[in-house]
Structure formats: structure tokens, C-alpha cells
mmCIF file of C-alpha atoms in Angstrom:
data_model
loop_
_atom_site.group_PDB
_atom_site.id
_atom_site.type_symbol
_atom_site.label_atom_id
_atom_site.label_comp_id
_atom_site.label_asym_id
_atom_site.label_seq_id
_atom_site.Cartn_x
_atom_site.Cartn_y
_atom_site.Cartn_z
ATOM 1 C CA MET P 35 0.000 0.000 0.000
ATOM 2 C CA LYS P 36 2.794 2.426 0.960
ATOM 3 C CA ARG P 37 4.776 1.488 -2.151
ATOM 4 C CA SER P 38 1.734 2.142 -4.334
ATOM 5 C CA LEU P 39 1.223 5.521 -2.680
ATOM 6 C CA LYS P 40 4.862 6.455 -3.281
ATOM 7 C CA LYS P 41 4.511 5.630 -6.973
ATOM 8 C CA LYS P 42 1.427 7.816 -7.208
ATOM 9 C CA LEU P 43 3.196 10.678 -5.453
ATOM 10 C CA LEU P 44 6.142 10.385 -7.837
ATOM 11 C CA LEU P 45 3.773 10.634 -10.778
ATOM 12 C CA ILE P 46 2.321 13.952 -9.578
ATOM 13 C CA PRO P 47 5.374 16.122 -10.416
ATOM 14 C CA SER P 48 5.624 14.457 -13.820
ATOM 15 C CA GLY P 49 1.957 15.123 -14.473
ATOM 16 C CA VAL P 50 2.269 18.747 -13.383
ATOM 17 C CA PHE P 51 5.322 19.149 -15.627
ATOM 18 C CA VAL P 52 3.437 17.802 -18.637
ATOM 19 C CA VAL P 53 0.474 20.090 -17.938
ATOM 20 C CA ILE P 54 2.788 23.102 -17.664
ATOM 21 C CA MET P 55 4.533 22.182 -20.911
ATOM 22 C CA VAL P 56 1.243 21.760 -22.754
ATOM 23 C CA PHE P 57 0.043 25.115 -21.387
ATOM 24 C CA MET P 58 3.240 26.894 -22.432
ATOM 25 C CA HIS P 59 3.255 25.409 -25.918
ATOM 26 C CA SER P 60 -0.400 26.250 -26.510
ATOM 27 C CA CYS P 61 -0.470 29.739 -25.005
ATOM 28 C CA MET P 62 2.938 31.195 -25.859
ATOM 29 C CA THR P 63 2.607 31.113 -29.636
ATOM 30 C CA PHE P 64 2.543 34.884 -30.277
ATOM 31 C CA ARG P 65 0.243 34.296 -33.235
ATOM 32 C CA MET P 66 -3.373 34.546 -34.308
ATOM 33 C CA SER P 67 -5.033 31.609 -36.016
ATOM 34 C CA PRO P 68 -6.165 32.058 -39.644
ATOM 35 C CA LYS P 69 -9.751 32.120 -38.397
ATOM 36 C CA GLU P 70 -8.928 34.795 -35.812
ATOM 37 C CA ILE P 71 -7.280 36.856 -38.539
ATOM 38 C CA ASP P 72 -10.348 36.593 -40.764
ATOM 39 C CA ASN P 73 -12.627 37.496 -37.856
ATOM 40 C CA PHE P 74 -10.474 40.521 -37.026
ATOM 41 C CA PHE P 75 -10.837 41.986 -40.506
ATOM 42 C CA ASN P 76 -14.511 41.077 -40.754
ATOM 43 C CA GLU P 77 -15.172 43.028 -37.557
ATOM 44 C CA LYS P 78 -13.179 45.968 -38.932
ATOM 45 C CA LYS P 79 -15.048 45.690 -42.252
ATOM 46 C CA VAL P 80 -11.740 45.639 -44.111
ATOM 47 C CA ALA P 81 -11.091 43.382 -47.084
ATOM 48 C CA ALA P 82 -7.927 41.389 -46.430
ATOM 49 C CA GLN P 83 -6.481 38.206 -47.864
ATOM 50 C CA GLN P 84 -4.196 35.590 -46.362
ATOM 51 C CA GLN P 85 -1.518 34.393 -48.764
ATOM 52 C CA HIS P 86 1.074 31.598 -48.834
ATOM 53 C CA TYR P 87 4.075 30.771 -50.986
ATOM 54 C CA SER P 88 7.017 28.372 -50.816
ATOM 55 C CA VAL P 89 10.663 29.278 -51.381
ATOM 56 C CA ASN P 90 13.946 27.582 -50.460
ATOM 57 C CA GLY P 91 12.219 25.121 -48.147
ATOM 58 C CA PHE P 92 10.185 27.795 -46.363
ATOM 59 C CA ASP P 93 6.399 28.110 -46.434
ATOM 60 C CA ILE P 94 5.719 31.804 -45.922
ATOM 61 C CA HIS P 95 2.380 33.123 -44.674
ATOM 62 C CA TYR P 96 1.333 36.755 -44.956
ATOM 63 C CA VAL P 97 -1.729 38.999 -44.948
ATOM 64 C CA GLN P 98 -2.455 41.858 -47.321
ATOM 65 C CA SER P 99 -5.048 44.628 -47.376
ATOM 66 C CA GLY P 100 -5.825 47.675 -49.464
ATOM 67 C CA ASP P 101 -5.467 48.601 -53.110
ATOM 68 C CA SER P 102 -2.791 46.418 -54.719
ATOM 69 C CA ILE P 103 -1.798 49.127 -57.209
ATOM 70 C CA LYS P 104 -0.873 51.637 -54.502
ATOM 71 C CA PRO P 105 2.653 51.944 -53.047
ATOM 72 C CA LEU P 106 3.614 48.970 -50.876
ATOM 73 C CA THR P 107 4.333 49.012 -47.146
ATOM 74 C CA LEU P 108 5.717 45.714 -45.822
ATOM 75 C CA PHE P 109 5.807 45.130 -42.050
ATOM 76 C CA VAL P 110 8.427 42.795 -40.529
ATOM 77 C CA HIS P 111 7.994 41.728 -36.892
ATOM 78 C CA GLY P 112 10.501 41.081 -34.118
ATOM 79 C CA SER P 113 11.470 38.030 -32.078
ATOM 80 C CA PRO P 114 9.416 36.247 -30.923
ATOM 81 C CA GLY P 115 6.382 37.502 -32.783
ATOM 82 C CA SER P 116 4.222 37.107 -35.852
ATOM 83 C CA LEU P 117 2.369 39.139 -38.448
ATOM 84 C CA SER P 118 -0.220 39.946 -35.769
ATOM 85 C CA ALA P 119 2.226 42.511 -34.333
ATOM 86 C CA PHE P 120 1.203 44.852 -37.160
ATOM 87 C CA ILE P 121 -2.298 43.628 -37.897
ATOM 88 C CA ASP P 122 -3.959 46.820 -36.625
ATOM 89 C CA PHE P 123 -2.037 48.819 -39.213
ATOM 90 C CA LEU P 124 -3.685 46.799 -41.995
ATOM 91 C CA ALA P 125 -7.062 48.122 -40.857
ATOM 92 C CA ASP P 126 -5.933 51.744 -40.471
ATOM 93 C CA SER P 127 -8.075 53.982 -42.696
ATOM 94 C CA THR P 128 -5.340 56.590 -43.195
ATOM 95 C CA LEU P 129 -2.841 53.997 -44.353
ATOM 96 C CA LEU P 130 -5.388 52.200 -46.526
ATOM 97 C CA ALA P 131 -6.067 55.450 -48.359
ATOM 98 C CA ASN P 132 -2.399 55.794 -49.234
ATOM 99 C CA THR P 133 -0.680 52.428 -49.421
ATOM 100 C CA PHE P 134 -1.057 48.710 -50.070
ATOM 101 C CA LEU P 135 -0.271 46.900 -46.805
ATOM 102 C CA ILE P 136 1.370 43.543 -46.093
ATOM 103 C CA THR P 137 2.382 41.986 -42.779
ATOM 104 C CA THR P 138 4.262 38.694 -42.872
ATOM 105 C CA ASP P 139 5.221 35.821 -40.601
ATOM 106 C CA ARG P 140 9.007 35.536 -40.703
ATOM 107 C CA PRO P 141 10.551 32.033 -40.977
ATOM 108 C CA GLY P 142 9.914 30.105 -37.764
ATOM 109 C CA PHE P 143 7.014 32.247 -36.571
ATOM 110 C CA GLY P 144 3.252 32.430 -36.976
ATOM 111 C CA TYR P 145 2.364 30.090 -39.812
ATOM 112 C CA SER P 146 5.719 30.212 -41.597
ATOM 113 C CA ASN P 147 7.299 26.903 -40.523
ATOM 114 C CA PHE P 148 6.374 27.587 -36.897
ATOM 115 C CA GLY P 149 9.196 26.659 -34.527
ATOM 116 C CA ARG P 150 11.873 26.217 -37.199
ATOM 117 C CA GLY P 151 13.996 29.299 -36.671
ATOM 118 C CA GLU P 152 16.514 30.624 -39.180
ATOM 119 C CA GLY P 153 19.718 32.191 -37.876
ATOM 120 C CA SER P 154 20.923 33.553 -41.208
ATOM 121 C CA LEU P 155 19.651 37.039 -42.016
ATOM 122 C CA LEU P 156 20.465 36.438 -45.676
ATOM 123 C CA LYS P 157 18.280 33.337 -45.789
ATOM 124 C CA GLN P 158 15.476 35.268 -44.126
ATOM 125 C CA CYS P 159 15.886 37.982 -46.776
ATOM 126 C CA GLU P 160 15.673 35.356 -49.493
ATOM 127 C CA ALA P 161 12.525 33.960 -47.887
ATOM 128 C CA LEU P 162 10.797 37.365 -48.055
ATOM 129 C CA LYS P 163 12.184 38.469 -51.418
ATOM 130 C CA PRO P 164 9.259 36.963 -53.426
ATOM 131 C CA ILE P 165 6.939 39.541 -51.833
ATOM 132 C CA LEU P 166 9.177 42.353 -53.070
ATOM 133 C CA GLU P 167 9.483 40.822 -56.519
ATOM 134 C CA LYS P 168 5.739 40.325 -56.817
ATOM 135 C CA HIS P 169 5.105 43.991 -56.003
ATOM 136 C CA LYS P 170 8.193 45.590 -57.544
ATOM 137 C CA HIS P 171 6.000 48.003 -59.503
ATOM 138 C CA ASN P 172 4.219 49.290 -56.368
ATOM 139 C CA ASN P 173 6.539 52.279 -56.112
ATOM 140 C CA PRO P 174 7.559 53.339 -53.632
ATOM 141 C CA VAL P 175 8.170 50.182 -51.586
ATOM 142 C CA ILE P 176 8.628 50.904 -47.880
ATOM 143 C CA LEU P 177 9.758 48.372 -45.269
ATOM 144 C CA VAL P 178 8.917 48.713 -41.569
ATOM 145 C CA GLY P 179 10.912 46.506 -39.191
ATOM 146 C CA HIS P 180 10.503 46.265 -35.422
ATOM 147 C CA SER P 181 13.214 44.957 -33.074
ATOM 148 C CA LEU P 182 14.999 42.105 -34.910
ATOM 149 C CA GLY P 183 12.925 43.091 -37.928
ATOM 150 C CA GLY P 184 15.046 46.269 -37.982
ATOM 151 C CA PRO P 185 18.363 44.694 -38.982
ATOM 152 C CA LEU P 186 16.508 42.327 -41.284
ATOM 153 C CA ILE P 187 14.990 45.114 -43.390
ATOM 154 C CA ALA P 188 18.383 46.848 -43.424
ATOM 155 C CA LYS P 189 19.908 43.626 -44.758
ATOM 156 C CA MET P 190 17.152 43.474 -47.378
ATOM 157 C CA ALA P 191 17.993 47.026 -48.480
ATOM 158 C CA ILE P 192 21.644 46.009 -48.786
ATOM 159 C CA GLU P 193 20.824 42.890 -50.797
ATOM 160 C CA TYR P 194 17.962 44.253 -52.922
ATOM 161 C CA PRO P 195 18.474 48.019 -53.345
ATOM 162 C CA ASP P 196 16.473 48.096 -56.581
ATOM 163 C CA LEU P 197 13.402 46.642 -54.854
ATOM 164 C CA ILE P 198 13.261 48.952 -51.825
ATOM 165 C CA ASP P 199 12.656 52.708 -51.632
ATOM 166 C CA GLY P 200 12.573 53.390 -47.894
ATOM 167 C CA LEU P 201 13.158 51.903 -44.440
ATOM 168 C CA ILE P 202 11.505 52.577 -41.091
ATOM 169 C CA ILE P 203 13.568 50.954 -38.333
ATOM 170 C CA VAL P 204 11.571 50.738 -35.101
ATOM 171 C CA ALA P 205 13.541 49.945 -31.923
ATOM 172 C CA GLY P 206 15.957 48.022 -34.112
ATOM 173 C CA SER P 207 18.731 45.840 -32.704
ATOM 174 C CA ILE P 208 21.330 46.843 -35.292
ATOM 175 C CA ASP P 209 24.594 47.310 -33.333
ATOM 176 C CA PRO P 210 26.549 44.059 -32.788
ATOM 177 C CA GLU P 211 28.483 45.611 -29.901
ATOM 178 C CA LEU P 212 25.242 46.106 -27.985
ATOM 179 C CA GLU P 213 24.135 42.495 -28.411
ATOM 180 C CA PRO P 214 24.800 40.639 -25.129
ATOM 181 C CA ASN P 215 26.882 37.466 -25.185
ATOM 182 C CA GLU P 216 24.197 34.931 -24.284
ATOM 183 C CA THR P 217 25.902 31.795 -25.628
ATOM 184 C CA TRP P 218 26.068 30.334 -22.121
ATOM 185 C CA PHE P 219 22.310 29.791 -22.007
ATOM 186 C CA ARG P 220 21.222 29.947 -25.648
ATOM 187 C CA ALA P 221 23.514 27.109 -26.769
ATOM 188 C CA PRO P 222 21.987 24.607 -24.291
ATOM 189 C CA LEU P 223 18.493 25.709 -25.338
ATOM 190 C CA ALA P 224 19.325 24.589 -28.872
ATOM 191 C CA THR P 225 20.029 21.001 -27.775
ATOM 192 C CA PRO P 226 17.333 18.432 -28.701
ATOM 193 C CA PHE P 227 16.026 17.923 -25.141
ATOM 194 C CA LEU P 228 15.760 21.550 -24.057
ATOM 195 C CA SER P 229 14.609 22.582 -27.516
ATOM 196 C CA TRP P 230 11.645 20.233 -27.104
ATOM 197 C CA ILE P 231 10.782 21.692 -23.699
ATOM 198 C CA ILE P 232 10.564 25.362 -24.636
ATOM 199 C CA PRO P 233 7.602 26.674 -26.675
ATOM 200 C CA ARG P 234 8.152 26.623 -30.423
ATOM 201 C CA SER P 235 7.993 30.406 -30.683
ATOM 202 C CA PHE P 236 10.892 30.686 -28.217
ATOM 203 C CA ARG P 237 12.714 27.856 -29.989
ATOM 204 C CA ALA P 238 12.661 29.853 -33.228
ATOM 205 C CA SER P 239 13.569 33.044 -31.383
ATOM 206 C CA ASN P 240 16.496 31.391 -29.620
ATOM 207 C CA GLU P 241 17.872 30.113 -32.921
ATOM 208 C CA GLU P 242 18.007 33.535 -34.559
ATOM 209 C CA ILE P 243 19.061 35.565 -31.523
ATOM 210 C CA TYR P 244 21.863 33.062 -30.847
ATOM 211 C CA HIS P 245 23.291 33.941 -34.276
ATOM 212 C CA LEU P 246 22.366 37.639 -34.343
ATOM 213 C CA LYS P 247 25.627 39.144 -33.057
ATOM 214 C CA PRO P 248 27.869 37.513 -35.710
ATOM 215 C CA GLU P 249 25.223 38.212 -38.359
ATOM 216 C CA LEU P 250 25.295 41.917 -37.458
ATOM 217 C CA GLU P 251 29.098 41.902 -37.501
ATOM 218 C CA LYS P 252 29.032 40.585 -41.068
ATOM 219 C CA MET P 253 26.818 43.534 -42.055
ATOM 220 C CA LEU P 254 29.208 46.216 -40.760
ATOM 221 C CA PRO P 255 31.038 46.943 -44.054
ATOM 222 C CA TYR P 256 27.788 47.200 -46.006
ATOM 223 C CA TRP P 257 25.700 49.774 -44.131
ATOM 224 C CA LYS P 258 27.266 52.437 -46.357
ATOM 225 C CA ASN P 259 25.519 50.776 -49.309
ATOM 226 C CA ILE P 260 22.098 51.799 -47.997
ATOM 227 C CA THR P 261 21.113 54.943 -49.896
ATOM 228 C CA CYS P 262 17.314 54.974 -49.619
ATOM 229 C CA PRO P 263 15.581 57.254 -47.073
ATOM 230 C CA VAL P 264 15.524 55.879 -43.525
ATOM 231 C CA ILE P 265 13.459 56.808 -40.478
ATOM 232 C CA VAL P 266 14.725 55.522 -37.123
ATOM 233 C CA ILE P 267 12.188 55.362 -34.276
ATOM 234 C CA HIS P 268 13.394 54.560 -30.758
ATOM 235 C CA GLY P 269 12.395 55.203 -27.153
ATOM 236 C CA LYS P 270 14.821 56.164 -24.408
ATOM 237 C CA LYS P 271 13.084 53.802 -21.970
ATOM 238 C CA ASP P 272 13.596 50.743 -24.157
ATOM 239 C CA GLN P 273 14.727 48.000 -21.766
ATOM 240 C CA LEU P 274 15.112 45.296 -24.438
ATOM 241 C CA VAL P 275 17.014 46.991 -27.259
ATOM 242 C CA ASP P 276 19.516 49.590 -26.095
ATOM 243 C CA PHE P 277 18.746 53.168 -27.110
ATOM 244 C CA LYS P 278 22.417 53.482 -28.102
ATOM 245 C CA ASN P 279 21.498 51.647 -31.300
ATOM 246 C CA VAL P 280 20.503 55.131 -32.489
ATOM 247 C CA ASP P 281 24.162 56.173 -32.222
ATOM 248 C CA PHE P 282 25.090 53.197 -34.394
ATOM 249 C CA ALA P 283 22.632 54.365 -37.049
ATOM 250 C CA LYS P 284 24.136 57.857 -36.969
ATOM 251 C CA LYS P 285 27.627 56.414 -37.419
ATOM 252 C CA TYR P 286 26.949 53.828 -40.125
ATOM 253 C CA LEU P 287 24.071 55.202 -42.228
ATOM 254 C CA THR P 288 26.445 57.581 -43.962
ATOM 255 C CA ASN P 289 24.961 57.565 -47.462
ATOM 256 C CA ALA P 290 21.257 57.660 -46.666
ATOM 257 C CA PRO P 291 19.007 60.576 -45.706
ATOM 258 C CA VAL P 292 17.994 59.705 -42.144
ATOM 259 C CA GLU P 293 15.314 61.116 -39.858
ATOM 260 C CA TYR P 294 15.311 60.274 -36.143
ATOM 261 C CA VAL P 295 12.106 60.051 -34.115
ATOM 262 C CA ILE P 296 13.019 59.897 -30.440
ATOM 263 C CA LYS P 297 10.616 59.755 -27.515
ATOM 264 C CA ASP P 298 11.868 60.078 -23.946
ATOM 265 C CA ASP P 299 9.210 57.990 -22.206
ATOM 266 C CA MET P 300 8.728 55.278 -24.850
ATOM 267 C CA ASN P 301 9.577 51.608 -24.288
ATOM 268 C CA HIS P 302 10.358 48.800 -26.735
ATOM 269 C CA PHE P 303 6.792 47.945 -27.742
ATOM 270 C CA VAL P 304 6.266 50.836 -30.135
ATOM 271 C CA PRO P 305 3.750 49.145 -32.499
ATOM 272 C CA TRP P 306 1.337 48.816 -29.563
ATOM 273 C CA SER P 307 2.185 51.805 -27.351
ATOM 274 C CA ASP P 308 2.834 54.454 -30.016
ATOM 275 C CA PRO P 309 1.420 53.228 -33.339
ATOM 276 C CA GLU P 310 0.856 56.796 -34.522
ATOM 277 C CA LEU P 311 4.630 57.312 -34.739
ATOM 278 C CA ILE P 312 4.880 54.469 -37.239
ATOM 279 C CA ARG P 313 1.775 55.512 -39.158
ATOM 280 C CA ASN P 314 2.960 59.113 -39.421
ATOM 281 C CA ALA P 315 6.433 57.985 -40.497
ATOM 282 C CA ILE P 316 4.935 55.917 -43.319
ATOM 283 C CA ILE P 317 2.820 58.840 -44.540
ATOM 284 C CA ARG P 318 5.795 61.235 -44.396
ATOM 285 C CA MET P 319 7.956 58.839 -46.366
ATOM 286 C CA LEU P 320 5.237 58.302 -48.970
ATOM 287 C CA ASN P 321 4.771 62.059 -49.365
ATOM 288 C CA ARG P 322 8.505 62.631 -49.749
ATOM 289 C CA GLU P 323 8.707 59.961 -52.416
ATOM 290 C CA LYS P 324 5.823 61.632 -54.282
ATOM 291 C CA GLU P 325 7.584 64.996 -54.109
ATOM 292 C CA THR P 326 10.838 63.474 -55.339
ATOM 293 C CA ALA P 327 9.078 61.721 -58.211
ATOM 294 C CA SER P 328 7.391 64.958 -59.317
ATOM 295 C CA GLU P 329 10.625 66.972 -59.414
#
């Protein structure tokens, strides 16, 4: 009887562990389901379409709204995250009147090979390039990148200068010197056992953040190749991505016209706390491109 009771007691922690793991994996996805996305736009009375394509072993999922012949604005989320980070912008009446809008799940997030992270910024660029190629005539083409999406859109501008007309870097982690050395805990998280334990969104995030510092170092000689207009948005109370990344932009964006939008009391979560800064930046950039085109 006592032995049987001991066995039952030993099973309790295991059962609790399994329940916790199931809860974490189901709740910490940082994504909306396709049905939730459709419901969101139906409630907003905005026509939007979910799209998929395959490239280089990736299955990329994105959402588009607005007039497909207008200039394109492509939103690129951070880590972890998904296209839902920018979904409110796709229902914004001011933006819809001026630009065709796309928000995409990056590789490893949302419904783009969920959980299979990609550490190479170049491979992530290649995964998103088909969107740019499909809409290369939607001039101008503006990219908005938040957090890790910041260096990614900068890399895209380096790789595909003929497909991109402007960048809006929001709380971007672009300076390799400011990236903490987290190998001591990120390397173990990439092992098969611990990788299985953590939620898939964090698994994908760990994979790319683990490689981010060397990826940013490889970009250093090429920032001078960015010549399109850039707007940098950052808050001085950002506790996740150091505000000193703004100094990096000032030092390395030497051949691009750059505008800096700084807010003293703003944190890292700009798309949710201060969406008007992003919306206004998009409109300003669109207007400048129109003025330049008419000259």
C-alpha cells in the first residue's frame, strides 16, 4: 500500500510538468489563427487576404489589405512575434487610403514553418524576397521593421536596393556591440532535449538571436551601401534593445538621408504603445517619395 502511494506521489510532479509544458506550448505562440485573422478583418469591415508561398524550403504566410496598385508598405515583426504585431495597421483607414499593406510571418514564426527558426539574415531575406518581386511596380516600396525586424529590413535594403525605396527601423537591434553574449544559455536551449521543452515560438527566437551578433558583424562593411531614405524610431526607456542603437545608425548610415524620431518615455513595444509614430512615419515617407518623383 505504501509502495503504491509512493509511486502515485512520484507521478504527480511528472503530471504537473506535462500540464505546464502543454500550457506553455499552446499559449505562448505569439500568433493569431487564420480564423482569428479573418474574424479581425470582418469586424473591422476591411477586405484582407491571407496568402502563402514556398521558397527555399520555407512556407511563408502573410496577410495583405488595401489597393494592390498603390505603393507597398511591408511590415516585418521582431522576435518572438508574428504578423499579428502589425495587424492593426492593416485596418488603419489613413494607411489604406495611401498604401497597399502587407504583414508577414518571418521564418519560424506564426504560420511560416512555426518553430523552425533561421539564424541567417540572408536566408530570411531570401525567404521574403518573393513579396518584393511580386510587387516591384508598387513604387515606392517601404519596409517597416521592429526589433529584430530592424536589422533584417536593413539587410534586405543592402541585398535588394532596386526593390526597396525606404526603411523605417523601429527599436531596431542593429549594433553588434550592444548584443549581449548569451551563448552560455542559448547554446543549451538549442540542444534536442531543451529545444523540445521550450515553446516553439521561443525555440525559433532562440535560434536567430543566438546567431544575431555575428550576423550583425558581417553587415558592418555594407551599411554604407544603404542609400534609400531611412526613419529611425526609438524610445529612451527601451529595456530590451539599447537606445544606443541610435548612435550606431548615426555612425553607419552615412549615405542615406535619415530622420530620427526619439521619444523620452517610450519603451520597446512601439507598435502597440505608439502606433501613430509608425503611421505618421509611413505617410511622411510616402509624401517625400511623391515629391521626389514629381521633381
